């Protein structure tokens, strides 16, 4: 039973032309989170970066290309020997690498020494990249094609061979009173073999 008291600072630059249906511009965010300076049992530093760019491939903005990259790194300091699971870095799921289950990418640990299922323990280094092409069928309907890549590593170090990849297609509907609704279907390229032990 431990307590985490942290402060997070973020710097953002946003030039996206349309929040609901972007076709040009970019958004960049850099954040720093520090835990333990003003109390609590856990002491760690977390640095994260998130950038996304949009380019229109046609005059009518029917075709739009987007590229996104996210990096994260964290470490303990002071007397802390570990970071709580809820504060660690993860990948997998609809918002990171589609086609993989939530937190399915990265180090895992067995529930018990000799039996039980593996559960995600997160890592202290994360890299996620997304490439997407959008086609605007009508003012309400969008079609998507995408490719995702991501990896999470613990203190054993960065290994590009642990990266997981997926490709897929998506269908989106911009409902005026509700906002965008989207469904993706993704295929995992290299799902076999888990990181960690």
PDB file of C-alpha atoms in Angstrom:
ATOM      1  CA  UNK A   1       0.000   0.000   0.000  1.00  0.00           C
ATOM      2  CA  UNK A   2       1.664   3.169  -1.215  1.00  0.00           C
ATOM      3  CA  UNK A   3       0.705   6.734  -2.053  1.00  0.00           C
ATOM      4  CA  UNK A   4       1.626   8.697  -5.177  1.00  0.00           C
ATOM      5  CA  UNK A   5       1.517  12.487  -5.224  1.00  0.00           C
ATOM      6  CA  UNK A   6       2.626  13.863  -8.594  1.00  0.00           C
ATOM      7  CA  UNK A   7       2.638  17.089 -10.559  1.00  0.00           C
ATOM      8  CA  UNK A   8       2.351  17.165 -14.346  1.00  0.00           C
ATOM      9  CA  UNK A   9       3.513  20.000 -16.607  1.00  0.00           C
ATOM     10  CA  UNK A  10       2.691  20.106 -20.329  1.00  0.00           C
ATOM     11  CA  UNK A  11       3.520  22.329 -23.285  1.00  0.00           C
ATOM     12  CA  UNK A  12       1.322  22.150 -26.402  1.00  0.00           C
ATOM     13  CA  UNK A  13       1.287  23.705 -29.867  1.00  0.00           C
ATOM     14  CA  UNK A  14      -1.821  23.149 -32.000  1.00  0.00           C
ATOM     15  CA  UNK A  15      -2.334  24.347 -35.602  1.00  0.00           C
ATOM     16  CA  UNK A  16      -4.968  21.781 -36.671  1.00  0.00           C
ATOM     17  CA  UNK A  17      -7.551  23.405 -38.935  1.00  0.00           C
ATOM     18  CA  UNK A  18     -10.601  21.408 -37.804  1.00  0.00           C
ATOM     19  CA  UNK A  19     -10.940  19.481 -34.545  1.00  0.00           C
ATOM     20  CA  UNK A  20     -13.684  17.107 -35.781  1.00  0.00           C
ATOM     21  CA  UNK A  21     -12.357  16.540 -39.303  1.00  0.00           C
ATOM     22  CA  UNK A  22      -8.703  17.685 -39.599  1.00  0.00           C
ATOM     23  CA  UNK A  23      -7.098  17.978 -43.033  1.00  0.00           C
ATOM     24  CA  UNK A  24      -4.096  20.233 -42.338  1.00  0.00           C
ATOM     25  CA  UNK A  25      -1.893  21.341 -39.483  1.00  0.00           C
ATOM     26  CA  UNK A  26      -0.247  19.595 -36.570  1.00  0.00           C
ATOM     27  CA  UNK A  27      -0.404  19.148 -32.824  1.00  0.00           C
ATOM     28  CA  UNK A  28       2.604  18.669 -30.549  1.00  0.00           C
ATOM     29  CA  UNK A  29       2.607  17.978 -26.820  1.00  0.00           C
ATOM     30  CA  UNK A  30       5.515  17.486 -24.439  1.00  0.00           C
ATOM     31  CA  UNK A  31       4.803  16.636 -20.806  1.00  0.00           C
ATOM     32  CA  UNK A  32       6.786  16.125 -17.626  1.00  0.00           C
ATOM     33  CA  UNK A  33       5.374  14.358 -14.577  1.00  0.00           C
ATOM     34  CA  UNK A  34       7.268  14.278 -11.279  1.00  0.00           C
ATOM     35  CA  UNK A  35       6.096  12.228  -8.292  1.00  0.00           C
ATOM     36  CA  UNK A  36       7.412  12.475  -4.765  1.00  0.00           C
ATOM     37  CA  UNK A  37       8.578  16.076  -4.566  1.00  0.00           C
ATOM     38  CA  UNK A  38       5.775  17.173  -2.256  1.00  0.00           C
ATOM     39  CA  UNK A  39       5.110  13.925  -0.437  1.00  0.00           C
ATOM     40  CA  UNK A  40       3.993  10.390  -1.118  1.00  0.00           C
ATOM     41  CA  UNK A  41       5.828   7.079  -1.081  1.00  0.00           C
ATOM     42  CA  UNK A  42       6.607   6.780  -4.803  1.00  0.00           C
ATOM     43  CA  UNK A  43       9.279   8.843  -6.531  1.00  0.00           C
ATOM     44  CA  UNK A  44       9.500   8.846 -10.317  1.00  0.00           C
ATOM     45  CA  UNK A  45       9.943  11.099 -13.340  1.00  0.00           C
ATOM     46  CA  UNK A  46       7.949  10.550 -16.554  1.00  0.00           C
ATOM     47  CA  UNK A  47       8.588  12.381 -19.844  1.00  0.00           C
ATOM     48  CA  UNK A  48       6.188  11.941 -22.789  1.00  0.00           C
ATOM     49  CA  UNK A  49       5.969  13.351 -26.317  1.00  0.00           C
ATOM     50  CA  UNK A  50       3.022  13.209 -28.743  1.00  0.00           C
ATOM     51  CA  UNK A  51       3.048  14.691 -32.258  1.00  0.00           C
ATOM     52  CA  UNK A  52       0.544  14.340 -35.109  1.00  0.00           C
ATOM     53  CA  UNK A  53       0.643  15.896 -38.583  1.00  0.00           C
ATOM     54  CA  UNK A  54      -2.125  16.178 -41.231  1.00  0.00           C
ATOM     55  CA  UNK A  55      -1.626  16.768 -44.962  1.00  0.00           C
ATOM     56  CA  UNK A  56      -4.363  17.160 -47.564  1.00  0.00           C
ATOM     57  CA  UNK A  57      -3.594  15.108 -50.688  1.00  0.00           C
ATOM     58  CA  UNK A  58      -6.224  16.784 -52.871  1.00  0.00           C
ATOM     59  CA  UNK A  59      -7.625  20.264 -53.371  1.00  0.00           C
ATOM     60  CA  UNK A  60     -11.030  19.289 -51.984  1.00  0.00           C
ATOM     61  CA  UNK A  61      -9.377  17.577 -48.951  1.00  0.00           C
ATOM     62  CA  UNK A  62     -11.040  14.297 -49.935  1.00  0.00           C
ATOM     63  CA  UNK A  63      -7.782  12.436 -49.212  1.00  0.00           C
ATOM     64  CA  UNK A  64      -5.883  13.218 -46.002  1.00  0.00           C
ATOM     65  CA  UNK A  65      -2.650  11.654 -44.763  1.00  0.00           C
ATOM     66  CA  UNK A  66      -1.786  11.711 -41.062  1.00  0.00           C
ATOM     67  CA  UNK A  67       1.319  10.582 -39.188  1.00  0.00           C
ATOM     68  CA  UNK A  68       1.533  10.296 -35.411  1.00  0.00           C
ATOM     69  CA  UNK A  69       4.441   9.429 -33.120  1.00  0.00           C
ATOM     70  CA  UNK A  70       4.455   9.023 -29.347  1.00  0.00           C
ATOM     71  CA  UNK A  71       7.418   8.395 -27.074  1.00  0.00           C
ATOM     72  CA  UNK A  72       7.640   7.964 -23.325  1.00  0.00           C
ATOM     73  CA  UNK A  73      10.377   7.398 -20.780  1.00  0.00           C
ATOM     74  CA  UNK A  74      10.337   7.181 -17.001  1.00  0.00           C
ATOM     75  CA  UNK A  75      12.615   6.282 -14.102  1.00  0.00           C
ATOM     76  CA  UNK A  76      12.530   6.069 -10.335  1.00  0.00           C
ATOM     77  CA  UNK A  77      14.636   8.259  -8.065  1.00  0.00           C
ATOM     78  CA  UNK A  78      15.239   8.684  -4.373  1.00  0.00           C
ATOM     79  CA  UNK A  79      14.365   5.610  -2.367  1.00  0.00           C
ATOM     80  CA  UNK A  80      11.827   4.157  -4.823  1.00  0.00           C
ATOM     81  CA  UNK A  81      12.686   0.795  -6.370  1.00  0.00           C
ATOM     82  CA  UNK A  82       9.619   0.488  -8.601  1.00  0.00           C
ATOM     83  CA  UNK A  83       6.761   2.479 -10.128  1.00  0.00           C
ATOM     84  CA  UNK A  84       3.150   1.396  -9.407  1.00  0.00           C
ATOM     85  CA  UNK A  85       1.471  -0.478 -12.257  1.00  0.00           C
ATOM     86  CA  UNK A  86      -1.097   2.263 -12.876  1.00  0.00           C
ATOM     87  CA  UNK A  87       1.655   4.836 -13.517  1.00  0.00           C
ATOM     88  CA  UNK A  88       3.758   2.780 -15.934  1.00  0.00           C
ATOM     89  CA  UNK A  89       3.708   2.946 -19.757  1.00  0.00           C
ATOM     90  CA  UNK A  90       1.564   0.588 -21.856  1.00  0.00           C
ATOM     91  CA  UNK A  91       0.606  -0.076 -25.488  1.00  0.00           C
ATOM     92  CA  UNK A  92      -2.070  -2.044 -27.281  1.00  0.00           C
ATOM     93  CA  UNK A  93      -5.708  -1.192 -27.827  1.00  0.00           C
ATOM     94  CA  UNK A  94      -7.845   1.147 -29.909  1.00  0.00           C
ATOM     95  CA  UNK A  95      -5.880   4.307 -29.077  1.00  0.00           C
ATOM     96  CA  UNK A  96      -2.331   2.961 -29.568  1.00  0.00           C
ATOM     97  CA  UNK A  97      -1.715  -0.184 -31.674  1.00  0.00           C
ATOM     98  CA  UNK A  98      -5.025  -1.392 -33.022  1.00  0.00           C
ATOM     99  CA  UNK A  99      -5.646  -5.127 -33.311  1.00  0.00           C
ATOM    100  CA  UNK A 100      -3.973  -5.903 -30.008  1.00  0.00           C
ATOM    101  CA  UNK A 101      -5.854  -6.052 -26.731  1.00  0.00           C
ATOM    102  CA  UNK A 102      -5.562  -3.211 -24.261  1.00  0.00           C
ATOM    103  CA  UNK A 103      -2.070  -3.284 -22.653  1.00  0.00           C
ATOM    104  CA  UNK A 104      -1.254  -6.458 -24.657  1.00  0.00           C
ATOM    105  CA  UNK A 105       2.117  -5.151 -25.863  1.00  0.00           C
ATOM    106  CA  UNK A 106       5.070  -5.080 -23.505  1.00  0.00           C
ATOM    107  CA  UNK A 107       6.430  -6.863 -20.449  1.00  0.00           C
ATOM    108  CA  UNK A 108       4.208  -9.330 -18.614  1.00  0.00           C
ATOM    109  CA  UNK A 109       4.458 -11.286 -15.382  1.00  0.00           C
ATOM    110  CA  UNK A 110       2.878 -14.591 -14.364  1.00  0.00           C
ATOM    111  CA  UNK A 111       0.153 -14.290 -11.741  1.00  0.00           C
ATOM    112  CA  UNK A 112       1.768 -17.010  -9.618  1.00  0.00           C
ATOM    113  CA  UNK A 113       5.247 -18.532  -9.740  1.00  0.00           C
ATOM    114  CA  UNK A 114       4.390 -21.760 -11.584  1.00  0.00           C
ATOM    115  CA  UNK A 115       0.835 -21.231 -12.838  1.00  0.00           C
ATOM    116  CA  UNK A 116      -1.774 -18.618 -13.637  1.00  0.00           C
ATOM    117  CA  UNK A 117      -2.198 -16.251 -16.551  1.00  0.00           C
ATOM    118  CA  UNK A 118       0.205 -13.483 -17.510  1.00  0.00           C
ATOM    119  CA  UNK A 119      -0.753  -9.887 -16.821  1.00  0.00           C
ATOM    120  CA  UNK A 120       0.747  -6.694 -18.209  1.00  0.00           C
ATOM    121  CA  UNK A 121       3.267  -4.981 -15.952  1.00  0.00           C
ATOM    122  CA  UNK A 122       4.033  -2.050 -18.261  1.00  0.00           C
ATOM    123  CA  UNK A 123       7.433  -0.569 -18.898  1.00  0.00           C
ATOM    124  CA  UNK A 124       9.563   2.518 -18.544  1.00  0.00           C
ATOM    125  CA  UNK A 125      10.117   3.135 -22.264  1.00  0.00           C
ATOM    126  CA  UNK A 126       7.436   3.322 -24.981  1.00  0.00           C
ATOM    127  CA  UNK A 127       7.384   4.013 -28.718  1.00  0.00           C
ATOM    128  CA  UNK A 128       4.191   4.185 -30.817  1.00  0.00           C
ATOM    129  CA  UNK A 129       3.827   5.199 -34.477  1.00  0.00           C
ATOM    130  CA  UNK A 130       0.658   5.470 -36.572  1.00  0.00           C
ATOM    131  CA  UNK A 131       0.216   6.101 -40.312  1.00  0.00           C
ATOM    132  CA  UNK A 132      -3.293   6.734 -41.635  1.00  0.00           C
ATOM    133  CA  UNK A 133      -5.017   7.701 -44.883  1.00  0.00           C
ATOM    134  CA  UNK A 134      -8.559   9.086 -44.749  1.00  0.00           C
ATOM    135  CA  UNK A 135     -11.006   9.327 -47.648  1.00  0.00           C
ATOM    136  CA  UNK A 136     -14.010  11.611 -47.236  1.00  0.00           C
ATOM    137  CA  UNK A 137     -16.896   9.850 -49.002  1.00  0.00           C
ATOM    138  CA  UNK A 138     -19.534  12.412 -47.993  1.00  0.00           C
ATOM    139  CA  UNK A 139     -19.831  15.172 -45.391  1.00  0.00           C
ATOM    140  CA  UNK A 140     -20.699  12.461 -42.855  1.00  0.00           C
ATOM    141  CA  UNK A 141     -18.925   9.267 -43.968  1.00  0.00           C
ATOM    142  CA  UNK A 142     -15.171   8.576 -43.873  1.00  0.00           C
ATOM    143  CA  UNK A 143     -13.091   5.565 -44.915  1.00  0.00           C
ATOM    144  CA  UNK A 144      -9.681   4.883 -43.339  1.00  0.00           C
ATOM    145  CA  UNK A 145      -6.637   2.758 -44.000  1.00  0.00           C
ATOM    146  CA  UNK A 146      -3.943   2.584 -41.336  1.00  0.00           C
ATOM    147  CA  UNK A 147      -0.731   0.954 -40.145  1.00  0.00           C
ATOM    148  CA  UNK A 148       0.327   0.922 -36.483  1.00  0.00           C
ATOM    149  CA  UNK A 149       3.539   0.006 -34.697  1.00  0.00           C
ATOM    150  CA  UNK A 150       4.449   0.040 -31.035  1.00  0.00           C
ATOM    151  CA  UNK A 151       6.603  -1.377 -28.293  1.00  0.00           C
ATOM    152  CA  UNK A 152       7.064  -1.130 -24.545  1.00  0.00           C
ATOM    153  CA  UNK A 153      10.230  -2.023 -22.670  1.00  0.00           C
ATOM    154  CA  UNK A 154      11.268  -2.288 -19.047  1.00  0.00           C
ATOM    155  CA  UNK A 155      14.729  -1.677 -17.632  1.00  0.00           C
ATOM    156  CA  UNK A 156      16.127  -4.511 -19.761  1.00  0.00           C
ATOM    157  CA  UNK A 157      16.509  -1.970 -22.555  1.00  0.00           C
ATOM    158  CA  UNK A 158      15.166  -0.993 -25.979  1.00  0.00           C
ATOM    159  CA  UNK A 159      15.018  -3.784 -28.584  1.00  0.00           C
ATOM    160  CA  UNK A 160      13.478  -2.938 -32.005  1.00  0.00           C
ATOM    161  CA  UNK A 161      12.739  -6.647 -32.503  1.00  0.00           C
ATOM    162  CA  UNK A 162      10.030  -6.413 -29.838  1.00  0.00           C
ATOM    163  CA  UNK A 163       7.952  -3.948 -31.875  1.00  0.00           C
ATOM    164  CA  UNK A 164       4.435  -5.116 -32.759  1.00  0.00           C
ATOM    165  CA  UNK A 165       2.752  -4.139 -36.047  1.00  0.00           C
ATOM    166  CA  UNK A 166      -0.779  -4.074 -37.427  1.00  0.00           C
ATOM    167  CA  UNK A 167      -2.674  -2.863 -40.482  1.00  0.00           C
ATOM    168  CA  UNK A 168      -6.371  -2.267 -40.950  1.00  0.00           C
ATOM    169  CA  UNK A 169      -9.401  -0.456 -42.324  1.00  0.00           C
ATOM    170  CA  UNK A 170     -11.903   1.808 -40.638  1.00  0.00           C
ATOM    171  CA  UNK A 171     -15.336   3.340 -41.192  1.00  0.00           C
ATOM    172  CA  UNK A 172     -16.290   6.632 -39.571  1.00  0.00           C
ATOM    173  CA  UNK A 173     -19.539   8.591 -39.351  1.00  0.00           C
ATOM    174  CA  UNK A 174     -19.694  12.208 -38.203  1.00  0.00           C
ATOM    175  CA  UNK A 175     -23.052  12.491 -36.436  1.00  0.00           C
ATOM    176  CA  UNK A 176     -23.938  16.209 -36.084  1.00  0.00           C
ATOM    177  CA  UNK A 177     -25.510  16.012 -32.623  1.00  0.00           C
ATOM    178  CA  UNK A 178     -23.045  13.467 -31.188  1.00  0.00           C
ATOM    179  CA  UNK A 179     -19.681  13.801 -32.925  1.00  0.00           C
ATOM    180  CA  UNK A 180     -17.517  11.292 -34.796  1.00  0.00           C
ATOM    181  CA  UNK A 181     -18.218   7.564 -34.394  1.00  0.00           C
ATOM    182  CA  UNK A 182     -15.704   5.109 -35.783  1.00  0.00           C
ATOM    183  CA  UNK A 183     -15.229   1.335 -36.158  1.00  0.00           C
ATOM    184  CA  UNK A 184     -11.842  -0.192 -37.071  1.00  0.00           C
ATOM    185  CA  UNK A 185     -10.870  -3.687 -38.193  1.00  0.00           C
ATOM    186  CA  UNK A 186      -7.196  -4.475 -37.719  1.00  0.00           C
ATOM    187  CA  UNK A 187      -4.907  -7.397 -38.583  1.00  0.00           C
ATOM    188  CA  UNK A 188      -1.974  -8.171 -36.290  1.00  0.00           C
ATOM    189  CA  UNK A 189       1.160  -8.766 -38.344  1.00  0.00           C
ATOM    190  CA  UNK A 190       3.376 -10.330 -35.656  1.00  0.00           C
ATOM    191  CA  UNK A 191       1.270 -11.232 -32.619  1.00  0.00           C
ATOM    192  CA  UNK A 192       3.310 -14.269 -31.523  1.00  0.00           C
ATOM    193  CA  UNK A 193       5.864 -13.993 -28.770  1.00  0.00           C
ATOM    194  CA  UNK A 194       5.390 -11.809 -25.734  1.00  0.00           C
ATOM    195  CA  UNK A 195       7.880  -9.416 -24.237  1.00  0.00           C
ATOM    196  CA  UNK A 196       9.024  -9.978 -20.707  1.00  0.00           C
ATOM    197  CA  UNK A 197       8.667 -13.173 -18.748  1.00  0.00           C
TER     198      UNK A 197
END
